Amino acid sequence: MDTAFTHTTVLLYATVNALVNPDFYSKDSAIHLSLSGMRAKGIYVDGTFGRGGHSRYLLSQLAPDAQLFVFDKDPLAIEEAKRLQATDNRVQIIHGGFSTMKEALHARGIDQVQGILLDLGISSPQIDDARRGFSFMKEGPLDMRMDTTQGMTAQEWLETADVEQIKEVIKNYGEERFAFQIAKAIESRRQSNPLRTTLELAELVAATVRTREKGQHPATRTFQAIRIYLNDELEELSRTLASILSLLVPEGRMAVISFHSLEDRRVKQFIAQAANPAAAFARMPLRESELPQPTLKNLGKVSASKEEVAANPRSRSAILRVAQRTEVSL
């Protein structure tokens, strides 16, 4: 159990507000305040249960006969979900990544839902628990898997990947300009003494990266890149966004919280393309009636308030994007 670790849910009120409040407006500062009296009906999905912060508050705003399906890869998150389910029979648990959402719901006879939430950040307990291998500040095994029951660990990958593979991962998923130098240093190190722990990797990167961004550990980008790659995070996000579009009922809402530009760019572009599909045909001689119609309405983006950032610095990079399904068929 990870009861020694705590997690403060990011953009809690704004995210649930986006899902259940018909009058949600992203520029309204009141969206950061607690809701009252909502009893939203239907089926909702928390694709990233984590430690259940969003789910618990969402349940408080749902009708007694509503349902909430929660997904997570992390076995510890599933244990937490079971504790919540024991107190609220509206909760249904699925141990799996959110990219399995459409198939998993269909297998349970559900093809459409009223709202879907994704919080793409890793939870504080995952960072704070050195055994998970996500932190470059604490000594722990080089694991970095969200689902510790399957898949390759970071140590196993770093022992087998060639320099070009390591460079591409660190460059593409970490946007690290010293990716080649880091990859070469990793290859050189493993010839004599393979990397085993998080601090060994962090120290190697720190010794290789000569310039540091203000306020950021030199290994930040490398750890982010390896975690994203091992857990297939960006590809899973792209697959899921397409599924969400087909799962939402007309006027159903999607709310996605991202924490770095690679994630946010995909969410932003997905919503923009669905909200304005005619843009892709701007140079073609088509009548307006021949242009594709929007399948999403962009409801805007929300950042953490100054008060939230002061109370929880991890919220400073969070961006919530919200969109609503239109009546247009896919």
Short mmCIF file of C-alpha atoms in Angstrom, two decimals:
data_model
loop_
_atom_site.label_atom_id
_atom_site.label_comp_id
_atom_site.label_asym_id
_atom_site.label_seq_id
_atom_site.Cartn_x
_atom_site.Cartn_y
_atom_site.Cartn_z
CA MET A 1 0.00 0.00 0.00
CA ASP A 2 1.10 3.60 -0.59
CA THR A 3 -0.76 5.27 2.20
CA ALA A 4 2.37 7.21 3.19
CA PHE A 5 2.14 9.21 -0.03
CA THR A 6 -0.40 11.91 -0.70
CA HIS A 7 -1.70 13.47 -3.89
CA THR A 8 -3.35 16.83 -4.42
CA THR A 9 -5.74 16.70 -7.36
CA VAL A 10 -5.06 19.36 -9.98
CA LEU A 11 -7.85 21.60 -11.37
CA LEU A 12 -10.39 19.62 -9.35
CA TYR A 13 -13.38 21.96 -9.44
CA ALA A 14 -12.76 23.31 -12.94
CA THR A 15 -12.55 19.82 -14.42
CA VAL A 16 -15.73 18.51 -12.83
CA ASN A 17 -17.43 21.83 -13.63
CA ALA A 18 -16.49 21.29 -17.28
CA LEU A 19 -18.08 17.85 -17.29
CA VAL A 20 -21.38 18.44 -15.51
CA ASN A 21 -22.21 22.16 -15.57
CA PRO A 22 -24.31 23.09 -18.64
CA ASP A 23 -23.26 26.74 -18.15
CA PHE A 24 -19.52 26.04 -18.04
CA TYR A 25 -17.49 28.97 -19.40
CA SER A 26 -13.72 28.65 -19.40
CA LYS A 27 -13.10 32.37 -18.73
CA ASP A 28 -15.32 32.44 -15.66
CA SER A 29 -13.18 32.46 -12.50
CA ALA A 30 -16.08 30.82 -10.68
CA ILE A 31 -15.27 27.50 -12.35
CA HIS A 32 -12.45 27.15 -9.80
CA LEU A 33 -15.01 27.09 -6.99
CA SER A 34 -16.95 24.15 -5.60
CA LEU A 35 -20.21 23.32 -7.34
CA SER A 36 -23.46 22.89 -5.51
CA GLY A 37 -26.60 21.05 -6.36
CA MET A 38 -25.50 19.31 -9.54
CA ARG A 39 -27.08 15.91 -10.00
CA ALA A 40 -25.91 15.04 -13.48
CA LYS A 41 -27.44 11.95 -14.98
CA GLY A 42 -25.93 9.33 -17.22
CA ILE A 43 -22.59 7.58 -17.59
CA TYR A 44 -19.22 9.22 -16.99
CA VAL A 45 -15.66 7.97 -17.40
CA ASP A 46 -12.49 8.80 -15.48
CA GLY A 47 -9.82 7.42 -17.80
CA THR A 48 -7.01 8.10 -15.33
CA PHE A 49 -8.27 7.25 -11.86
CA GLY A 50 -4.92 7.70 -10.07
CA ARG A 51 -5.79 8.19 -6.42
CA GLY A 52 -9.38 9.10 -7.21
CA GLY A 53 -9.50 12.83 -6.50
CA HIS A 54 -11.50 13.78 -9.58
CA SER A 55 -13.68 10.68 -9.31
CA ARG A 56 -14.68 11.36 -5.70
CA TYR A 57 -15.69 14.92 -6.42
CA LEU A 58 -17.41 13.97 -9.67
CA LEU A 59 -19.47 11.37 -7.80
CA SER A 60 -20.68 14.11 -5.45
CA GLN A 61 -22.12 15.91 -8.48
CA LEU A 62 -23.79 12.89 -10.09
CA ALA A 63 -27.32 11.59 -9.69
CA PRO A 64 -27.92 8.50 -7.51
CA ASP A 65 -28.56 6.39 -10.60
CA ALA A 66 -25.56 7.64 -12.57
CA GLN A 67 -22.53 5.45 -13.29
CA LEU A 68 -18.81 6.21 -13.20
CA PHE A 69 -16.35 3.92 -14.98
CA VAL A 70 -12.76 4.33 -13.84
CA PHE A 71 -9.66 3.13 -15.68
CA ASP A 72 -6.03 2.86 -14.61
CA LYS A 73 -2.97 0.77 -15.46
CA ASP A 74 -1.44 1.15 -12.01
CA PRO A 75 -2.25 -1.77 -9.66
CA LEU A 76 -2.03 0.59 -6.66
CA ALA A 77 -4.59 2.91 -8.27
CA ILE A 78 -6.89 -0.06 -8.79
CA GLU A 79 -6.59 -0.94 -5.11
CA GLU A 80 -7.64 2.62 -4.28
CA ALA A 81 -10.53 2.36 -6.74
CA LYS A 82 -11.73 -0.80 -5.00
CA ARG A 83 -11.83 1.07 -1.70
CA LEU A 84 -13.98 3.77 -3.32
CA GLN A 85 -16.23 1.17 -4.95
CA ALA A 86 -16.82 -0.40 -1.55
CA THR A 87 -18.47 2.85 -0.46
CA ASP A 88 -20.22 3.80 -3.72
CA ASN A 89 -21.80 1.22 -5.98
CA ARG A 90 -21.97 3.70 -8.88
CA VAL A 91 -18.25 3.03 -9.45
CA GLN A 92 -17.19 0.43 -12.01
CA ILE A 93 -13.49 -0.47 -12.23
CA ILE A 94 -11.47 -1.45 -15.28
CA HIS A 95 -7.78 -2.31 -14.85
CA GLY A 96 -6.30 -1.06 -18.10
CA GLY A 97 -5.08 1.95 -20.00
CA PHE A 98 -7.54 4.54 -21.23
CA SER A 99 -6.84 3.53 -24.81
CA THR A 100 -8.90 0.40 -24.12
CA MET A 101 -11.88 2.56 -23.16
CA LYS A 102 -14.06 2.06 -26.22
CA GLU A 103 -13.66 -1.72 -26.35
CA ALA A 104 -13.94 -2.17 -22.60
CA LEU A 105 -17.15 -0.15 -22.40
CA HIS A 106 -18.60 -1.86 -25.46
CA ALA A 107 -17.93 -5.23 -23.83
CA ARG A 108 -20.15 -4.03 -20.96
CA GLY A 109 -22.94 -2.97 -23.30
CA ILE A 110 -22.09 0.74 -23.29
CA ASP A 111 -21.52 2.60 -26.54
CA GLN A 112 -22.06 6.22 -25.49
CA VAL A 113 -21.42 8.30 -22.39
CA GLN A 114 -22.12 11.83 -21.12
CA GLY A 115 -18.60 12.82 -20.09
CA ILE A 116 -14.98 11.67 -20.18
CA LEU A 117 -12.06 12.92 -18.09
CA LEU A 118 -8.35 12.36 -18.66
CA ASP A 119 -5.67 13.69 -16.28
CA LEU A 120 -2.43 12.94 -18.12
CA GLY A 121 -0.08 13.75 -15.25
CA ILE A 122 1.55 11.11 -13.13
CA SER A 123 0.28 11.14 -9.57
CA SER A 124 2.33 12.42 -6.65
CA PRO A 125 2.50 8.96 -5.01
CA GLN A 126 4.02 7.60 -8.22
CA ILE A 127 6.69 10.31 -8.14
CA ASP A 128 7.24 10.20 -4.41
CA ASP A 129 7.52 6.42 -4.17
CA ALA A 130 11.17 5.82 -5.09
CA ARG A 131 10.38 2.18 -5.84
CA ARG A 132 8.49 3.25 -8.98
CA GLY A 133 11.61 4.77 -10.52
CA PHE A 134 9.99 7.99 -11.77
CA SER A 135 11.97 10.42 -9.61
CA PHE A 136 15.44 11.70 -10.41
CA MET A 137 15.62 13.07 -6.87
CA LYS A 138 15.34 9.76 -5.00
CA GLU A 139 17.32 6.56 -5.19
CA GLY A 140 15.29 3.74 -6.65
CA PRO A 141 15.27 1.05 -9.33
CA LEU A 142 15.07 2.18 -12.95
CA ASP A 143 11.51 1.00 -13.52
CA MET A 144 9.21 3.82 -14.78
CA ARG A 145 6.33 1.51 -15.77
CA MET A 146 2.81 2.70 -15.05
CA ASP A 147 1.66 -0.92 -15.01
CA THR A 148 4.25 -2.76 -12.95
CA THR A 149 2.78 -6.13 -13.91
CA GLN A 150 3.95 -6.02 -17.51
CA GLY A 151 6.30 -4.39 -19.99
CA MET A 152 9.98 -3.52 -20.12
CA THR A 153 11.59 -1.52 -17.30
CA ALA A 154 13.78 1.50 -17.96
CA GLN A 155 16.83 -0.48 -16.87
CA GLU A 156 16.06 -3.29 -19.30
CA TRP A 157 15.53 -0.83 -22.15
CA LEU A 158 18.71 1.15 -21.44
CA GLU A 159 20.67 -2.12 -21.43
CA THR A 160 19.44 -3.18 -24.87
CA ALA A 161 18.62 -0.09 -26.95
CA ASP A 162 21.31 1.23 -29.30
CA VAL A 163 22.60 4.78 -29.30
CA GLU A 164 20.34 5.88 -32.14
CA GLN A 165 17.21 4.54 -30.42
CA ILE A 166 18.10 6.21 -27.13
CA LYS A 167 18.91 9.48 -28.87
CA GLU A 168 15.60 9.50 -30.79
CA VAL A 169 13.55 8.79 -27.66
CA ILE A 170 15.25 11.51 -25.60
CA LYS A 171 15.09 13.98 -28.50
CA ASN A 172 11.50 13.32 -29.55
CA TYR A 173 9.83 12.74 -26.17
CA GLY A 174 12.01 15.00 -24.05
CA GLU A 175 12.79 17.74 -26.59
CA GLU A 176 16.34 17.50 -25.20
CA ARG A 177 18.99 19.19 -27.35
CA PHE A 178 21.77 17.11 -25.77
CA ALA A 179 20.06 13.82 -26.66
CA PHE A 180 22.99 12.42 -28.64
CA GLN A 181 25.54 13.22 -25.96
CA ILE A 182 23.34 11.59 -23.30
CA ALA A 183 22.80 8.49 -25.45
CA LYS A 184 26.55 8.13 -26.00
CA ALA A 185 27.23 8.55 -22.29
CA ILE A 186 24.69 5.81 -21.48
CA GLU A 187 26.28 3.46 -24.00
CA SER A 188 29.76 4.16 -22.65
CA ARG A 189 28.64 3.63 -19.06
CA ARG A 190 27.00 0.29 -19.69
CA GLN A 191 30.17 -1.17 -21.19
CA SER A 192 31.70 -1.29 -17.72
CA ASN A 193 28.99 -0.67 -15.16
CA PRO A 194 25.35 -0.72 -16.41
CA LEU A 195 22.92 1.78 -14.93
CA ARG A 196 20.80 0.27 -12.15
CA THR A 197 19.21 3.15 -10.28
CA THR A 198 17.47 6.47 -10.83
CA LEU A 199 20.24 8.49 -9.19
CA GLU A 200 22.89 6.78 -11.32
CA LEU A 201 21.02 7.87 -14.46
CA ALA A 202 20.32 11.36 -13.09
CA GLU A 203 23.98 11.88 -12.17
CA LEU A 204 25.17 10.64 -15.56
CA VAL A 205 22.82 13.05 -17.36
CA ALA A 206 23.80 15.94 -15.08
CA ALA A 207 27.45 15.31 -15.88
CA THR A 208 26.70 15.22 -19.61
CA VAL A 209 24.35 18.20 -19.98
CA ARG A 210 26.52 21.27 -19.67
CA THR A 211 23.80 23.91 -19.52
CA ARG A 212 20.78 23.78 -17.27
CA GLU A 213 17.38 25.44 -17.61
CA LYS A 214 16.54 27.71 -14.72
CA GLY A 215 14.66 25.88 -11.99
CA GLN A 216 14.88 22.52 -13.74
CA HIS A 217 17.01 19.48 -12.94
CA PRO A 218 19.19 18.56 -15.95
CA ALA A 219 17.68 15.06 -15.98
CA THR A 220 14.08 16.28 -16.17
CA ARG A 221 13.76 15.94 -19.94
CA THR A 222 15.53 12.56 -20.07
CA PHE A 223 13.33 11.02 -17.38
CA GLN A 224 10.20 12.43 -19.04
CA ALA A 225 11.26 11.02 -22.42
CA ILE A 226 11.98 7.50 -21.16
CA ARG A 227 8.72 7.40 -19.17
CA ILE A 228 6.67 8.53 -22.17
CA TYR A 229 8.34 5.98 -24.43
CA LEU A 230 8.10 2.99 -22.09
CA ASN A 231 4.44 3.63 -21.37
CA ASP A 232 3.50 4.48 -24.97
CA GLU A 233 1.89 7.63 -23.61
CA LEU A 234 1.54 9.83 -26.69
CA GLU A 235 0.37 7.10 -29.04
CA GLU A 236 -2.11 5.92 -26.43
CA LEU A 237 -3.40 9.48 -26.11
CA SER A 238 -3.91 9.82 -29.87
CA ARG A 239 -5.84 6.55 -30.04
CA THR A 240 -7.99 7.55 -27.10
CA LEU A 241 -8.91 10.99 -28.43
CA ALA A 242 -10.37 9.36 -31.53
CA SER A 243 -12.32 6.93 -29.35
CA ILE A 244 -13.69 9.71 -27.18
CA LEU A 245 -15.25 11.42 -30.18
CA SER A 246 -17.26 8.31 -31.00
CA LEU A 247 -18.21 7.64 -27.37
CA LEU A 248 -19.71 11.01 -26.48
CA VAL A 249 -23.43 11.63 -26.85
CA PRO A 250 -24.49 14.95 -28.44
CA GLU A 251 -23.65 17.70 -25.89
CA GLY A 252 -21.40 15.22 -24.04
CA ARG A 253 -18.17 16.74 -22.76
CA MET A 254 -14.51 15.77 -22.79
CA ALA A 255 -12.05 17.32 -20.32
CA VAL A 256 -8.33 16.62 -20.71
CA ILE A 257 -5.57 17.87 -18.40
CA SER A 258 -2.02 17.85 -19.80
CA PHE A 259 1.27 18.81 -18.18
CA HIS A 260 3.73 19.25 -21.02
CA SER A 261 3.67 20.62 -24.54
CA LEU A 262 3.86 17.25 -26.31
CA GLU A 263 0.59 16.14 -24.73
CA ASP A 264 -1.15 19.48 -24.93
CA ARG A 265 -0.25 19.93 -28.59
CA ARG A 266 -1.99 16.67 -29.49
CA VAL A 267 -5.11 17.53 -27.51
CA LYS A 268 -5.23 21.07 -28.89
CA GLN A 269 -4.81 19.94 -32.50
CA PHE A 270 -7.38 17.17 -32.11
CA ILE A 271 -10.02 19.55 -30.78
CA ALA A 272 -9.18 22.21 -33.38
CA GLN A 273 -9.50 19.76 -36.27
CA ALA A 274 -12.82 18.38 -35.01
CA ALA A 275 -14.16 21.87 -34.26
CA ASN A 276 -13.15 23.29 -37.63
CA PRO A 277 -12.78 20.45 -40.15
CA ALA A 278 -13.49 22.82 -43.04
CA ALA A 279 -10.09 24.45 -42.51
CA ALA A 280 -8.41 21.49 -44.21
CA PHE A 281 -10.40 22.24 -47.38
CA ALA A 282 -9.87 26.01 -47.41
CA ARG A 283 -8.04 25.97 -50.75
CA MET A 284 -10.49 23.65 -52.49
CA PRO A 285 -13.36 24.94 -54.68
CA LEU A 286 -16.16 23.58 -52.51
CA ARG A 287 -19.50 25.12 -51.59
CA GLU A 288 -20.19 25.62 -47.91
CA SER A 289 -22.78 22.84 -48.00
CA GLU A 290 -20.10 20.45 -49.25
CA LEU A 291 -17.67 21.16 -46.40
CA PRO A 292 -17.46 18.80 -43.39
CA GLN A 293 -19.31 20.00 -40.30
CA PRO A 294 -17.83 20.29 -36.78
CA THR A 295 -18.11 17.23 -34.58
CA LEU A 296 -16.81 19.10 -31.51
CA LYS A 297 -17.38 22.56 -30.08
CA ASN A 298 -14.24 23.97 -28.48
CA LEU A 299 -15.12 25.21 -24.99
CA GLY A 300 -11.63 26.59 -24.32
CA LYS A 301 -8.74 25.96 -21.99
CA VAL A 302 -8.21 26.55 -18.28
CA SER A 303 -5.05 26.96 -16.21
CA ALA A 304 -4.68 26.66 -12.47
CA SER A 305 -5.52 29.79 -10.48
CA LYS A 306 -2.80 31.70 -8.65
CA GLU A 307 -4.18 30.34 -5.40
CA GLU A 308 -3.96 26.74 -6.63
CA VAL A 309 -0.40 27.17 -7.92
CA ALA A 310 0.64 28.66 -4.58
CA ALA A 311 -0.90 25.72 -2.73
CA ASN A 312 0.23 23.04 -5.19
CA PRO A 313 3.24 24.03 -7.35
CA ARG A 314 2.78 20.89 -9.48
CA SER A 315 -0.35 22.53 -10.93
CA ARG A 316 1.58 25.37 -12.56
CA SER A 317 2.08 23.54 -15.86
CA ALA A 318 -1.40 22.00 -16.03
CA ILE A 319 -3.69 22.92 -18.93
CA LEU A 320 -7.29 21.73 -19.04
CA ARG A 321 -8.91 21.66 -22.48
CA VAL A 322 -12.65 21.17 -22.80
CA ALA A 323 -14.82 20.33 -25.81
CA GLN A 324 -18.44 19.37 -26.35
CA ARG A 325 -19.81 16.90 -28.88
CA THR A 326 -22.08 18.35 -31.54
CA GLU A 327 -25.13 16.73 -33.16
CA VAL A 328 -23.18 15.93 -36.34
CA SER A 329 -22.80 12.21 -37.02
CA LEU A 330 -19.34 10.76 -37.54
#
